[in-house]
XYZ file of C-alpha atoms in Angstrom:
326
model
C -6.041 94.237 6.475
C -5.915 91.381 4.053
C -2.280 90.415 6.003
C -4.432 90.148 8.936
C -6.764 88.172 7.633
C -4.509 85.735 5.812
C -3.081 84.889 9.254
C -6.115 84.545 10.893
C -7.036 82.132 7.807
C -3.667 80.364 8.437
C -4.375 79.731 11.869
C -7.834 78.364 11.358
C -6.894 76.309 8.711
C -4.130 74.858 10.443
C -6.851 74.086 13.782
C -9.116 72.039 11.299
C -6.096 70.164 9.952
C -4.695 69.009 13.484
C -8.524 68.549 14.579
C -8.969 66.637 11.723
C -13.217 65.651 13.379
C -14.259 68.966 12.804
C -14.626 68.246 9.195
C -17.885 67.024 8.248
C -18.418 62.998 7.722
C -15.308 62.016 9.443
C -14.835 60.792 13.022
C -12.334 59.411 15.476
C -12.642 55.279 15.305
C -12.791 53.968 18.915
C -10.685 50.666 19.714
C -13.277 47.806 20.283
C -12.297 45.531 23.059
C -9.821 43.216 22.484
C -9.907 44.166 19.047
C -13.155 42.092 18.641
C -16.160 43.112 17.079
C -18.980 40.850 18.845
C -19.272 39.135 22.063
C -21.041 36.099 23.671
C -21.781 36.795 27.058
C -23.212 35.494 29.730
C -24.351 38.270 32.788
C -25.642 38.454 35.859
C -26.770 38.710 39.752
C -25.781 36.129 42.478
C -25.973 36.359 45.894
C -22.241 35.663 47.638
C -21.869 32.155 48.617
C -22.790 31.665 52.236
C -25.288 34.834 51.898
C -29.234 34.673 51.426
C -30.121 35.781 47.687
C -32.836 38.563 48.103
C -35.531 36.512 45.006
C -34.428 39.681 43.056
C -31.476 37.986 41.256
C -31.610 37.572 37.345
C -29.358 36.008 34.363
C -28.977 37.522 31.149
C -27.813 35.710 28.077
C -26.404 38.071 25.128
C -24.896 39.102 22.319
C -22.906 42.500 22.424
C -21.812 44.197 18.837
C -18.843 47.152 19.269
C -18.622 49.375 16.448
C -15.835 51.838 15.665
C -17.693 54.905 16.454
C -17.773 53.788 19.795
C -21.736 52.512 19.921
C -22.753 49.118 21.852
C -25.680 47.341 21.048
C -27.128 43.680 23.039
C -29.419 41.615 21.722
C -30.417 39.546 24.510
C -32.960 36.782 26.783
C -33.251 37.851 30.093
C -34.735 35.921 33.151
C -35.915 37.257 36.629
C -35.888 35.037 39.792
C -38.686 37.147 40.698
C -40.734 35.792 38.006
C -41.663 32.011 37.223
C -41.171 30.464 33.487
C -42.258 27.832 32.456
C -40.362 25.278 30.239
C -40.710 25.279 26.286
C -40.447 22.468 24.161
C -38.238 23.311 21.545
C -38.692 21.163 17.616
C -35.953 18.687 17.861
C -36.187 15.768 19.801
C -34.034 12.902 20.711
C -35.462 10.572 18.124
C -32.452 8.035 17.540
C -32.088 8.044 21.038
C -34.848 7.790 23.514
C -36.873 9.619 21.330
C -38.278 12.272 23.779
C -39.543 16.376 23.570
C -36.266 18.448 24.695
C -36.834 21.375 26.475
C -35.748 24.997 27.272
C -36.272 27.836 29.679
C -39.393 29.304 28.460
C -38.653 32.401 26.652
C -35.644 31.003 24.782
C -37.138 29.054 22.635
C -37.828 30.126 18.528
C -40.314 32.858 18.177
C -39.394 34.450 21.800
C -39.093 38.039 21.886
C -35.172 38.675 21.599
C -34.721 41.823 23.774
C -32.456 44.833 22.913
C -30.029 48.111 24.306
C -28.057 50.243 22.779
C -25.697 52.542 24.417
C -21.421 54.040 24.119
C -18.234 52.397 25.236
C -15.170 52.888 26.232
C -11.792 51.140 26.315
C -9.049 52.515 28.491
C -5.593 49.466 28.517
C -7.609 46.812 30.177
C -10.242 48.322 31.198
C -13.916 48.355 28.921
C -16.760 50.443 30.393
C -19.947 50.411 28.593
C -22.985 53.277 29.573
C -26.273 52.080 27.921
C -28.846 54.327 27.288
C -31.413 53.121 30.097
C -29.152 54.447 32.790
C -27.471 50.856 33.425
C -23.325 51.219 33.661
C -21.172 47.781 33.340
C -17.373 47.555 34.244
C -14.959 44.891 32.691
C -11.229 43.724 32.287
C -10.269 42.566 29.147
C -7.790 40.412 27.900
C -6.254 38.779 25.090
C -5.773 35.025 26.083
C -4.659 33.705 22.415
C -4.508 34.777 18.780
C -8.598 34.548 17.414
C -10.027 35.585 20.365
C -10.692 37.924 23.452
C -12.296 37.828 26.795
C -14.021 40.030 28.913
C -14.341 39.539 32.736
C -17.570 42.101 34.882
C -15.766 43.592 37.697
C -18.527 45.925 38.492
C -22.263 47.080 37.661
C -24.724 50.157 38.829
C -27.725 47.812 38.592
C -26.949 44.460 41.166
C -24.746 42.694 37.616
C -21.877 41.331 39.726
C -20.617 37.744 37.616
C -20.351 38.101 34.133
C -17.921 36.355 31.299
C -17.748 37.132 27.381
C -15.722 36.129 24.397
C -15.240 38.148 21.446
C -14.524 37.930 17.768
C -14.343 39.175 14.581
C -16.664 36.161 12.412
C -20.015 36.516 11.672
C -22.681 36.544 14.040
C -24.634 34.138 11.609
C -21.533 31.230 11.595
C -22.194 28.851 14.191
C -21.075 24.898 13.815
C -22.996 21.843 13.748
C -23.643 19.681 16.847
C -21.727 16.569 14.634
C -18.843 19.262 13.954
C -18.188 20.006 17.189
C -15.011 18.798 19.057
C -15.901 15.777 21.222
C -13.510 16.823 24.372
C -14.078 18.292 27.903
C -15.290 21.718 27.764
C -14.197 23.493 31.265
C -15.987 26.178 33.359
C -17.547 27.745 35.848
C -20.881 28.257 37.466
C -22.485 30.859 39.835
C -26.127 30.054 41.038
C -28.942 31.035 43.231
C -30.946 27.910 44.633
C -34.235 27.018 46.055
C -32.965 24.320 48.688
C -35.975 22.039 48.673
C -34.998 19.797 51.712
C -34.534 22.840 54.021
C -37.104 25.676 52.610
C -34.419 27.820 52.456
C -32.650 29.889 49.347
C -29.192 29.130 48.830
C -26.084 30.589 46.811
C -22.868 29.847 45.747
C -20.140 29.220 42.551
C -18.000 26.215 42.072
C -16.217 24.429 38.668
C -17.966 22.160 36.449
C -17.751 21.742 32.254
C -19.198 19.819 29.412
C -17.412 16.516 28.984
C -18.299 15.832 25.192
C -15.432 13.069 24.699
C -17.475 10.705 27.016
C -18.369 7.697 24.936
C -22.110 7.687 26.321
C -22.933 10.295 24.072
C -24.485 9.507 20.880
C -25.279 11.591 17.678
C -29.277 11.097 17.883
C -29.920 12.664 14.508
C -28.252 16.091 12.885
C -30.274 18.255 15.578
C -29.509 16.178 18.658
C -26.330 14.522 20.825
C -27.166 12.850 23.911
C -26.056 10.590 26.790
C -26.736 8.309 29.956
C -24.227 9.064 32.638
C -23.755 6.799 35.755
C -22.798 8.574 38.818
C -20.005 6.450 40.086
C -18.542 8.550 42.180
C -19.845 8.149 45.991
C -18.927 11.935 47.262
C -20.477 13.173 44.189
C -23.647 15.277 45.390
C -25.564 15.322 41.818
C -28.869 13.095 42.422
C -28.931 13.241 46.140
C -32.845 13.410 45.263
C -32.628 9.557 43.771
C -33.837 7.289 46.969
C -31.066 4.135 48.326
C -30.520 1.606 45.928
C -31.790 3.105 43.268
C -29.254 3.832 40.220
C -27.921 7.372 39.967
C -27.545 8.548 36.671
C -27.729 11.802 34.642
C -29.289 11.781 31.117
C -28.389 14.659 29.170
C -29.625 16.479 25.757
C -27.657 19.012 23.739
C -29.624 20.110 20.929
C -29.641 23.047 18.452
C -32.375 24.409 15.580
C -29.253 25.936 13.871
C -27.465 29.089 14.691
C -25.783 30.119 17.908
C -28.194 29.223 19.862
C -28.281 25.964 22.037
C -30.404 24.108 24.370
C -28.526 21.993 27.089
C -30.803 20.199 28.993
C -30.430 16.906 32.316
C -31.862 15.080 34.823
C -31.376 12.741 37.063
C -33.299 9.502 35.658
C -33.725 7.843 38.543
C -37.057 10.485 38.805
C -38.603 8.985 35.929
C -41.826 8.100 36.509
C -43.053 4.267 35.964
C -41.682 3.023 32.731
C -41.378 6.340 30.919
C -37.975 6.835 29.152
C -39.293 10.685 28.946
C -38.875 12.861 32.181
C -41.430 15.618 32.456
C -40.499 16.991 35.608
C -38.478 19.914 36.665
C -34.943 19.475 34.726
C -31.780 21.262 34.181
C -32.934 23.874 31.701
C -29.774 25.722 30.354
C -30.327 28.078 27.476
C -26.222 28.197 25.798
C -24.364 30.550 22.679
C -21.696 29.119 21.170
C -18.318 31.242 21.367
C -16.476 30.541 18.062
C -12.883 32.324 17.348
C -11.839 34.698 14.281
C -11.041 30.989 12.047
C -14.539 30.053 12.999
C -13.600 27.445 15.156
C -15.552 26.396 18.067
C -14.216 26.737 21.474
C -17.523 26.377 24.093
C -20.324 28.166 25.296
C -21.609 30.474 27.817
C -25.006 29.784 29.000
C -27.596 30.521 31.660
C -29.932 28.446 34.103
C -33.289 29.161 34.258
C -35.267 26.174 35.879
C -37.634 28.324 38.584
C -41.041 27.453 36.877
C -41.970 28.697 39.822
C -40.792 32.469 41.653
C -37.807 32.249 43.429
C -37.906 28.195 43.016
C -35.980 26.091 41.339
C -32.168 27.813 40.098
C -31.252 30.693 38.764
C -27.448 30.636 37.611
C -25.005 31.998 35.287
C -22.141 29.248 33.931
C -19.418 29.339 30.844
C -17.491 26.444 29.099
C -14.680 26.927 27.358
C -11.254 25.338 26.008
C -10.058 29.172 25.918
């Protein structure tokens, strides 16, 4: 009897040594994507180009957090196309410059409710899956471009998410860089948006390349909270101002201004719509609520961002864009 029961012993002791998570506080670590902890990301639904959007599209704007145990969390802004915001006037202005209010999509600025899911992931070579706990499902590649940092690409949603773009590391979520500190070169990207066509009444989709060219010499350093610049449009194809009437000059004023953290507010328009002598445009501008994406060194290599300028219900554009050196 007790030769019996040593074996049986034996045998159950060896089960807990190869299972090794049956013993209590211990559990398997999951690989985080990329080998990054946190991601900036930029999400959401667009309509394929040449197709009618349905006024149901949305952009979401986030941070994701992987930890070992194979939990997700998102803190995040979210906009509806279904749903009119209104802009916000965030504290800095361009006072140095043309000393005017700068604005964001309403519900980015300071003080707006940040938004949150939680949910389990799973990495499998290339391939990240994440299952948050509402239901929603998200499918992504991920790869390893250079040394610092990781991307991750949405190939696939379960609740209309079909163009999304993150970038991962391991820094703090609390490091972020200084408008002054950041390297004055061209910033490429890309853009996916869903359009109000004014002319023709009709909505409109499509994606296309664009970036941030910070090496321009127009822009100035207005104060430590603000870099802006006047940019002539002198290229005749070019179909940015198309709204400015003949003869009149077309030009592009843009703001890029921060209140500290991660956070940015990337704001333009056209200034041939200024009204009378007014330096300061009020009208309906480029609103384009940004996150930095800094590497493992805490360098800083672009953003990804959103557009939210429909004041007004499927009005205005709706868009998802990233720009990066990565």
């Amino acid at each position: 009897m007790k030769r019996t029961f040593l074996r049986l012993w034996l045998v159950v002791l060896g089960t807990l040594t190869l299972a090794g998570a049956l013993l209590p506080g211990t559990a398997l670590a999951v690989e985080k994507p990329g080998g990054k902890q946190s991601y900036a990301v930029t999400i959401g639904q667009v309509a394929s180009t040449g197709t009618t959007p349905t006024g149901k599209e949305f952009s979401r704007l986030a941070m994701y957090y992987f930890d070992a145990d194979g939990t997700v969390r998102q803190g995040f802004w979210f906009w509806s196309w279904s749903q009119g915001y209104p802009a916000a006037t965030i504290r800095p202005t361009s006072a140095g410059c043309d000393n005017c209010a700068i604005h964001t999509a309403g519900g980015f600025q300071t003080g707006a409710e940040v938004k949150e899911l939680r949910g389990r992931y799973t990495v499998t070579g290339d391939k990240l899956a994440v299952a948050w706990d509402n239901g929603a499902t998200e499918n992504w590649v991920v790869t390893k471009p250079e040394t610092g940092i990781s991307v991750i690409s949405l190939t696939g949603s379960n609740y209309g998410a079909n163009v999304g773009q993150g970038y991962g590391s391991n820094i703090r979520n609390t490091v972020a860089v200084q408008l002054k500190d950041i390297p004055k070169k061209y910033y490429p990207g890309r853009y996916a948006y869903n359009a109000y066509d004014a002319k023709t009444g009709k909505l409109v989709s499509g994606t296309g390349t664009s970036g941030i060219n910070l090496s321009l010499p127009q822009w100035k350093e207005c104060n430590d909270n603000c870099l802006s610049a006047a940019v002539e449009i002198t290229d005749p194809n070019s179909k940015a101002c198309t709204a400015c009437k003949p003869g009149e000059q077309r030009a592009i004023r843009y703001y890029l201004a921060s209140e500290g953290g991660r956070k940015n507010f990337y704001e333009h328009f056209c200034t041939c719509l200024l009204q009378g002598t007014s330096t300061c445009y009020t009208g309906g501008s480029h609103l384009k609520p940004q996150l930095q994406v800094i590497d493992d060194a805490g360098k800083f290599r672009g953003w990804v961002g959103v557009e939210a300028q429909h004041r007004i219900a499927n009005r205005g554009t709706i868009a998802v864009h990233w720009y990066t050196d990565v």
